[in-house]
Short mmCIF file of C-alpha atoms in Angstrom, two decimals:
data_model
loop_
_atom_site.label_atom_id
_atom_site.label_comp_id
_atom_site.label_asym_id
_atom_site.label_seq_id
_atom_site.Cartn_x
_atom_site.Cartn_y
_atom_site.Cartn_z
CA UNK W 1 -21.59 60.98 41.55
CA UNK W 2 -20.39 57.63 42.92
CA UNK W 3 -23.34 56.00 41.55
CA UNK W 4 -22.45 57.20 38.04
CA UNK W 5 -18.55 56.26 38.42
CA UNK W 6 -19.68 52.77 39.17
CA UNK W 7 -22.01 52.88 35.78
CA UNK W 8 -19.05 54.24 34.08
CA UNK W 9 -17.00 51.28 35.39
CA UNK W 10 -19.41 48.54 34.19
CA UNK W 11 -19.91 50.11 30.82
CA UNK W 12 -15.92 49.94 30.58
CA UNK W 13 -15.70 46.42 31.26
CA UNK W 14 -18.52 45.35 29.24
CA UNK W 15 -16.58 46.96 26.13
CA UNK W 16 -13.35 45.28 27.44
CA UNK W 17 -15.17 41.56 27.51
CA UNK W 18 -17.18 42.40 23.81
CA UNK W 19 -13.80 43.17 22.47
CA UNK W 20 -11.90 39.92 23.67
CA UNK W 21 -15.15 37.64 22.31
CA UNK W 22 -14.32 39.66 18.95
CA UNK W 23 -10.90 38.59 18.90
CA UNK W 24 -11.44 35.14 19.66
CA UNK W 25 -14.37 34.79 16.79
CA UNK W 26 -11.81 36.53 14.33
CA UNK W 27 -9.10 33.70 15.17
CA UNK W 28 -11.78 31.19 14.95
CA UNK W 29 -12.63 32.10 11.75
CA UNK W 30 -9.03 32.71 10.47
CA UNK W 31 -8.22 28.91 11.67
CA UNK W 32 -11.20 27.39 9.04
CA UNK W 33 -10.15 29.79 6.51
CA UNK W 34 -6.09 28.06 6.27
CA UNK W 35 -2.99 28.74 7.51
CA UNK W 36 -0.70 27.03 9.58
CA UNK W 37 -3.46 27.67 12.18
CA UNK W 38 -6.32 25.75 10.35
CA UNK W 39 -4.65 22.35 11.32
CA UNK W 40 -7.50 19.99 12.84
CA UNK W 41 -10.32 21.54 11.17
CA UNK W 42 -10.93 17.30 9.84
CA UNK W 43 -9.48 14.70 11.47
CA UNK W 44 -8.41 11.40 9.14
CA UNK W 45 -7.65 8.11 10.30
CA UNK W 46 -5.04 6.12 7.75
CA UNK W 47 -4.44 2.67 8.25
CA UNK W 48 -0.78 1.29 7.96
CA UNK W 49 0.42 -2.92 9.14
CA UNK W 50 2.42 -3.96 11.36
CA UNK W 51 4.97 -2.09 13.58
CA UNK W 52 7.94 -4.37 11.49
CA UNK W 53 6.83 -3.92 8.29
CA UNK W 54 6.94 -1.33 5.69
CA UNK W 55 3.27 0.09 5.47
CA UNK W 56 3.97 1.95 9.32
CA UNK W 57 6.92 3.73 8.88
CA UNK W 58 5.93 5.34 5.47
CA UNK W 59 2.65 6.11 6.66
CA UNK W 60 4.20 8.47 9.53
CA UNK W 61 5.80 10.23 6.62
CA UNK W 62 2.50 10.56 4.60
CA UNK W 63 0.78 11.71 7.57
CA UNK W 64 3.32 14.38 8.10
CA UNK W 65 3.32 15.29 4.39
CA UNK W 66 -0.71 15.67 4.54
CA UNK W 67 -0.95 17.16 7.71
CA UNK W 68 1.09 20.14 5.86
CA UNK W 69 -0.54 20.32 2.70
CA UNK W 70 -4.18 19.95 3.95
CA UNK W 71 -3.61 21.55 7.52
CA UNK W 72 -6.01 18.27 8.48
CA UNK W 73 -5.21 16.01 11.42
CA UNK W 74 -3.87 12.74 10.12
CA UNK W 75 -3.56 9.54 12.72
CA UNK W 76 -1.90 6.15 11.53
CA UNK W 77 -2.65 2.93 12.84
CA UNK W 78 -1.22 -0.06 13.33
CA UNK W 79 -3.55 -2.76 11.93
CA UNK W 80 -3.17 -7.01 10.13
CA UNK W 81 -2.32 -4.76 7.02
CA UNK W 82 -4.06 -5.35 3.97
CA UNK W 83 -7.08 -7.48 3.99
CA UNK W 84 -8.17 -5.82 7.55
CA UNK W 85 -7.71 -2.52 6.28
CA UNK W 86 -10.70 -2.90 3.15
CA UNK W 87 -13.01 -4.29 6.11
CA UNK W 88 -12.17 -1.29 8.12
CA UNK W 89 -12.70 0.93 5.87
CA UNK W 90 -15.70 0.01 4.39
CA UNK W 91 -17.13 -0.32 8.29
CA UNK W 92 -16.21 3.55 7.98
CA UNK W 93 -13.88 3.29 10.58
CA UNK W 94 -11.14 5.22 8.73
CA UNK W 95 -10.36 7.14 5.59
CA UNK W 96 -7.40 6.08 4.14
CA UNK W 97 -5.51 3.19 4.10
CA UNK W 98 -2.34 0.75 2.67
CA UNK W 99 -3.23 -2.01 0.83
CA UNK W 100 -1.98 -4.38 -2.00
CA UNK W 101 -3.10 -4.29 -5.27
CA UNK W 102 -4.40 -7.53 -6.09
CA UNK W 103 -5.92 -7.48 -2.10
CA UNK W 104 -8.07 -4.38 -2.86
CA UNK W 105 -9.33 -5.68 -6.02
CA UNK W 106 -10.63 -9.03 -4.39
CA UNK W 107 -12.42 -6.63 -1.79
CA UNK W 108 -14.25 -4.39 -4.51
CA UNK W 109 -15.25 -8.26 -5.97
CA UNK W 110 -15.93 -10.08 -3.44
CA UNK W 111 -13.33 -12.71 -3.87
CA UNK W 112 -10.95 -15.12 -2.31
CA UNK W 113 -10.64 -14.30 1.79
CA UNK W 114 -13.85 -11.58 0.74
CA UNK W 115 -17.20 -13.18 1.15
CA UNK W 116 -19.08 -9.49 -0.34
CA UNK W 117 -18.03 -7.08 -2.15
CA UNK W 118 -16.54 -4.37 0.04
CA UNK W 119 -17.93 -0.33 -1.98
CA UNK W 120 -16.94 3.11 -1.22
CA UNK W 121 -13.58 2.36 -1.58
CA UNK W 122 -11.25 4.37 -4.58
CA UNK W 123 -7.95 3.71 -5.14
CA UNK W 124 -5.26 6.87 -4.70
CA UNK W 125 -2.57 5.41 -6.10
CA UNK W 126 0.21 2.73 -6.48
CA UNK W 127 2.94 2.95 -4.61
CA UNK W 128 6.23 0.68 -5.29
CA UNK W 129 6.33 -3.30 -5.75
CA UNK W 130 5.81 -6.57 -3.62
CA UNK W 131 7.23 -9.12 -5.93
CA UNK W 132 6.59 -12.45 -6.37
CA UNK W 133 9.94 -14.21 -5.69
CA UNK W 134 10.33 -18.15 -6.09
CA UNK W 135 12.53 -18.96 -4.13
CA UNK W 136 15.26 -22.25 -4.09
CA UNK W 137 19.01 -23.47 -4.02
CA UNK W 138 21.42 -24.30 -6.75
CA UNK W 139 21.86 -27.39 -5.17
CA UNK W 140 17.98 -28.11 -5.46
CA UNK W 141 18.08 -28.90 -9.79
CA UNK W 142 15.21 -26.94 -9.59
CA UNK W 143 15.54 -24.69 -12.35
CA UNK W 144 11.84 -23.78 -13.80
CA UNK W 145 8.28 -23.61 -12.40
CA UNK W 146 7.53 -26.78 -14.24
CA UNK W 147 10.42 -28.34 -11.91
CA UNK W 148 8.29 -27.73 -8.83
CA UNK W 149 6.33 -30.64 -10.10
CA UNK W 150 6.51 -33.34 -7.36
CA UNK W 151 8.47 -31.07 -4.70
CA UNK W 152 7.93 -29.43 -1.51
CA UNK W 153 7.34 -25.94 -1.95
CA UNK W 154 5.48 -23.31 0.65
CA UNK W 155 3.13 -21.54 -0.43
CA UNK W 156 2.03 -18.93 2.37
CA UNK W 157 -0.96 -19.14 4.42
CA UNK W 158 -4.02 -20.62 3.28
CA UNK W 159 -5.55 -17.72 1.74
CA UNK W 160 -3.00 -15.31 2.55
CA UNK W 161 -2.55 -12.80 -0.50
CA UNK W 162 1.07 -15.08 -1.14
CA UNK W 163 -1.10 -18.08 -1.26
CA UNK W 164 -3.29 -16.66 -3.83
CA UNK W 165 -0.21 -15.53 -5.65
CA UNK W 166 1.20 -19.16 -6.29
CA UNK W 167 -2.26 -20.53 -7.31
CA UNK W 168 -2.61 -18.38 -9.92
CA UNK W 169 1.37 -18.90 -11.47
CA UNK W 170 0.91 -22.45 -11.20
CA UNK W 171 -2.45 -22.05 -13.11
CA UNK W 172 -0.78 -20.24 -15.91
CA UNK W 173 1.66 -22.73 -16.12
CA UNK W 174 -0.60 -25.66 -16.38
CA UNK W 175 -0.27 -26.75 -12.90
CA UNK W 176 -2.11 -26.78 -9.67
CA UNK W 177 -1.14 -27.22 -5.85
CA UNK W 178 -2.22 -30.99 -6.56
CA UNK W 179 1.14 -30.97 -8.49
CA UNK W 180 2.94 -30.15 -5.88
CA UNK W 181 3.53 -30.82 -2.27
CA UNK W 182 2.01 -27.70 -0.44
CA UNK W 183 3.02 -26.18 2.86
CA UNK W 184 1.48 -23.21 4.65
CA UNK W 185 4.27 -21.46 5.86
CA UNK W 186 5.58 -18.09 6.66
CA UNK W 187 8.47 -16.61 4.87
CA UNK W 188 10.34 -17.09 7.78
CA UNK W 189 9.44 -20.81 7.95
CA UNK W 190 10.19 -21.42 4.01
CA UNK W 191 13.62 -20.10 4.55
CA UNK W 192 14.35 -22.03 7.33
CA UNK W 193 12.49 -25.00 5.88
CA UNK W 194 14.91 -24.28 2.82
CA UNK W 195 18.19 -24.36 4.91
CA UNK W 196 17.47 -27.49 6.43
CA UNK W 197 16.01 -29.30 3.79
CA UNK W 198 12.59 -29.70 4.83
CA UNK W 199 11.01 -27.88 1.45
CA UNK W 200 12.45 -27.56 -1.83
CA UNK W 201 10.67 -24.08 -2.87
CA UNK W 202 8.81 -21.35 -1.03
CA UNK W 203 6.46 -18.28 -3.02
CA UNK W 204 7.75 -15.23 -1.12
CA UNK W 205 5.72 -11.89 -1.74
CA UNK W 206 7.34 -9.00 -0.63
CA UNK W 207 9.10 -6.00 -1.02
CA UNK W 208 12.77 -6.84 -2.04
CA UNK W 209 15.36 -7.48 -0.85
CA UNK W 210 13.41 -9.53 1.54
CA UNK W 211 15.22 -9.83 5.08
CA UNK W 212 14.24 -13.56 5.52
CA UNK W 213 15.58 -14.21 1.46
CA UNK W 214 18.91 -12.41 2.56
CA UNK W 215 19.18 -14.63 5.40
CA UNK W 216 19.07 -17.50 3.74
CA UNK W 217 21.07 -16.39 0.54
CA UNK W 218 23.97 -15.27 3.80
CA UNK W 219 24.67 -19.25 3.89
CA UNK W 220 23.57 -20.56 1.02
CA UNK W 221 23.78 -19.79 -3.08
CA UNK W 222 19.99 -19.24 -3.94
CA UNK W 223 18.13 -19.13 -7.37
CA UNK W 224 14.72 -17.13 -8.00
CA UNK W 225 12.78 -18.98 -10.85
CA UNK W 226 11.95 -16.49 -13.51
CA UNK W 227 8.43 -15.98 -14.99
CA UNK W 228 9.24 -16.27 -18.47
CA UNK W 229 7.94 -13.21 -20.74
CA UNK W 230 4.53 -15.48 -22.14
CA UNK W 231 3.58 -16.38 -18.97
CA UNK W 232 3.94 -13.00 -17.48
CA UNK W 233 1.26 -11.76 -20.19
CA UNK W 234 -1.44 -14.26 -19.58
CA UNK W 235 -0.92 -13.91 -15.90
CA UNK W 236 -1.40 -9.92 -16.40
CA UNK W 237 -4.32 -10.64 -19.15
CA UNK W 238 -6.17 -12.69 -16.72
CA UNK W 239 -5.20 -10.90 -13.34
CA UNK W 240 -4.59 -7.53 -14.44
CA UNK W 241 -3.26 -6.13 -10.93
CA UNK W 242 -0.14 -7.80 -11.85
CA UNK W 243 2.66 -5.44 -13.50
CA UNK W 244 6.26 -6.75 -14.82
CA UNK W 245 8.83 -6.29 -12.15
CA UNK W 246 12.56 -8.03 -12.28
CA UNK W 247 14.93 -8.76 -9.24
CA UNK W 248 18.52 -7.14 -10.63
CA UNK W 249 21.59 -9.21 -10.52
CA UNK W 250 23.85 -9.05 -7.57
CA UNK W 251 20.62 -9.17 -4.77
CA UNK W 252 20.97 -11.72 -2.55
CA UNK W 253 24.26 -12.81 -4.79
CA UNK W 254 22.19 -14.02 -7.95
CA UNK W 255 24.33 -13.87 -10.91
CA UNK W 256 21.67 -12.78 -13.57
CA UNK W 257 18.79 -10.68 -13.76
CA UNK W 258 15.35 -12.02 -12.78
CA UNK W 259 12.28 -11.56 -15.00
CA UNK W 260 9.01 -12.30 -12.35
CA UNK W 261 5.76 -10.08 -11.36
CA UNK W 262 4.39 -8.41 -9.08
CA UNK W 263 1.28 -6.33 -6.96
CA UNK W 264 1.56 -3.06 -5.91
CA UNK W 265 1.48 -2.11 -2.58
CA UNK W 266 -1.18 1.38 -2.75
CA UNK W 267 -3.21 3.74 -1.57
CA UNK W 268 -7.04 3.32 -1.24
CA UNK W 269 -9.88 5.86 0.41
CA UNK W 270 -13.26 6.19 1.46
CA UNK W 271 -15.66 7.99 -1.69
CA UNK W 272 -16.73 10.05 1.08
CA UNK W 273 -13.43 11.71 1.47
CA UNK W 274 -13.98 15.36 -0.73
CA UNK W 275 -11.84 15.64 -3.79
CA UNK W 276 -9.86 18.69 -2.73
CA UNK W 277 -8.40 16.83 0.19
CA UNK W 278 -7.30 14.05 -1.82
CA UNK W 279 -6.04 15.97 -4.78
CA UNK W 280 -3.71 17.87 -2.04
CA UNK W 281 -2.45 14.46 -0.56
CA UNK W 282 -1.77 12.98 -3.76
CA UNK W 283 -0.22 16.03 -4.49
CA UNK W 284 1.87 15.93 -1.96
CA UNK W 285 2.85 12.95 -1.77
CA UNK W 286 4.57 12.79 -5.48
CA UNK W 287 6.01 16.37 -4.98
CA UNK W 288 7.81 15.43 -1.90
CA UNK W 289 11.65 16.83 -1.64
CA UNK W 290 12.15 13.47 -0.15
CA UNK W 291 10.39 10.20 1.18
CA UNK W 292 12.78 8.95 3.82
CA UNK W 293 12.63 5.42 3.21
CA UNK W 294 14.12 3.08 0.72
CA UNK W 295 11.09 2.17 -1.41
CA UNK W 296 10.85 6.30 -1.28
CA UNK W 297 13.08 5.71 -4.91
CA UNK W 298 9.37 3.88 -6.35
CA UNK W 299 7.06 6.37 -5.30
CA UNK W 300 6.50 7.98 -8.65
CA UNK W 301 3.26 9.84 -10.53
CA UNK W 302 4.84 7.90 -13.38
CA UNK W 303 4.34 4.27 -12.26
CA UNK W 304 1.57 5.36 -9.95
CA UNK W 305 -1.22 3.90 -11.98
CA UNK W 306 0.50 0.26 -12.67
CA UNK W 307 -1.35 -2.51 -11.44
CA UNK W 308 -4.12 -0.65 -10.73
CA UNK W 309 -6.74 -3.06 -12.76
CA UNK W 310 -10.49 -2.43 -12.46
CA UNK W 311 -9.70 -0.58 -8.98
CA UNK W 312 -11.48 3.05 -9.75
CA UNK W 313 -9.37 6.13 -8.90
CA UNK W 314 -10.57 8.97 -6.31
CA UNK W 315 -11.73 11.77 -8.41
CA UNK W 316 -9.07 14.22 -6.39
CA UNK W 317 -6.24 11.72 -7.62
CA UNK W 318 -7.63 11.34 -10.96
CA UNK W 319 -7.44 15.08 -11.07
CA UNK W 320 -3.81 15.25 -10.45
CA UNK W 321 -2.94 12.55 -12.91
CA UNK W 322 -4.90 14.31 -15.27
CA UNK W 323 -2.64 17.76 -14.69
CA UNK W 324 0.41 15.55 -15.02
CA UNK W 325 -0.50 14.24 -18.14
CA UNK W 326 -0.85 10.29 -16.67
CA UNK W 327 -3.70 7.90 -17.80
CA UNK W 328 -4.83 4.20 -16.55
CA UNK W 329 -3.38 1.64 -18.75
#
């Protein structure tokens, strides 16, 4: 009798243990199917700048906006922005990352700071602009791009994307940095090389307004040269990752409307990355109640293919576009 209570016993827990290992393959299985409880079935890395700039705050949003609509794991990182982000990718060491426009299309060429081309890598989308400011004084006479003939004007970092940038105005303009006296400084430095009189110019490329341009224009009256309408076309004919962009009257005190360029800041990703995923994170990201950041107002499926150039768009993207009735230019 004893001997067949302590059968009876074992049998009971054996159906109690079976049952518990059926439970836990049921949630298993309910996690990979969705739900809130399928977060961290894939695990993305997305690649942002520096801790002060603008690529690392909005990339926490995006992450959190993904994360959501994807229930994947999204990680940012803090990374030399741009340029570094193509070589990291391509190295397959993330899956998504910020860059700028005219940056990602010297990677996929092999061009400028790229010594090979850098593949795999699809654009998502453009995001809101880095314009090309020219920066001077009133007091300076300087009043064209022609005018910077003879002066002292910095031009970025020796093959810094801003660097690039002023090459290719003063080309379209007839000119060359032998026209000029060059200086490779940092937006910082021009605007404190403005204020004391050190340089006459500086090429800033940035989002605007531009905390080191609003310093300067906080103690002196600055002008921003304007890229006259002609020029703006052969610049975009020849360098097509350059769209129209104008500085409104009344930033940093200027009295008029400024008519100048400018390359997107975007969105690139790994070909590997399946088109369902990125059709939900382009989704989400233009269907957003609200981006939390002031360049949040650019972020648009309508501009979102500006400046793209010969950059090739993920197939998920390209599928949203195509639902919201948006084509390449």
């Amino acid at each position: 009798m004893k001997k067949w209570k302590s059968l009876s016993w074992i049998v009971l827990l054996l159906t109690l243990v079976m049952g518990l290992a059926a439970c836990g393959s049921g949630n298993a299985s309910g996690n990979k199917d969705g739900g809130s409880a399928s977060k961290g079935s894939e695990s993305y890395s997305l690649l942002t700048g520096g801790t002060g700039g603008t690529y690392y705050p909005l990339g926490g949003q995006f992450a959190n906006l993904w994360e959501d609509a994807t229930g994947d794991k999204f990680t940012t990182q803090t990374t030399g922005a741009s340029a570094e982000n193509m070589a990291t990718l391509q190295k397959g060491e993330a899956e998504v990352a910020f860059s700028q426009t005219d940056i990602a299309t010297y990677a996929i060429e092999g061009k400028e700071m790229f010594k090979e081309k850098i593949e795999g890598i699809k654009a998502i989308a453009a995001l809101y602009p880095e314009t090309v400011q020219i920066v001077t004084t009133e007091k300076s006479g300087i009043n064209s791009i022609e005018d910077l003939k003879g002066k002292t004007v910095s031009v970025g970092a020796a093959g810094a994307g801003v660097n690039i940038n002023a090459k290719q105005i003063l080309e379209v303009h007839g000119m060359s940095f032998d026209d000029i006296k060059p200086q490779n400084l940092s937006f910082e430095e021009s605007t404190d090389g403005i204020q004391s009189g050190a340089i006459d110019a500086a090429f800033i490329t940035a989002g605007t307004p531009t905390g080191a341009v609003e310093g300067l224009s906080a103690q002196n009256k600055i002008k921003i040269l304007n890229i006259e309408k002609d020029k703006q076309e052969k610049l975009m004919e020849k360098y097509p990752f350059y769209a129209e962009d104008t500085i409104k009257k009344g930033t940093y005190g200027i009295g008029s409307d400024v008519n100048t360029v400018a390359v997107k800041a975007m969105l690139v990703a790994s070909d590997k990355m399946d088109e369902d995923t990125v059709y939900k994170m382009t989704k989400a990201l233009f269907e957003a109640d609200k981006i939390n950041h002031a360049k949040g107002e650019f972020i648009k499926p309508e501009t979102a293919l500006e400046g793209l150039g010969d950059i090739e768009i993920h197939p998920g993207a390209a599928k949203y576009f195509k639902e919201k009735g948006i084509e390449k230019s």
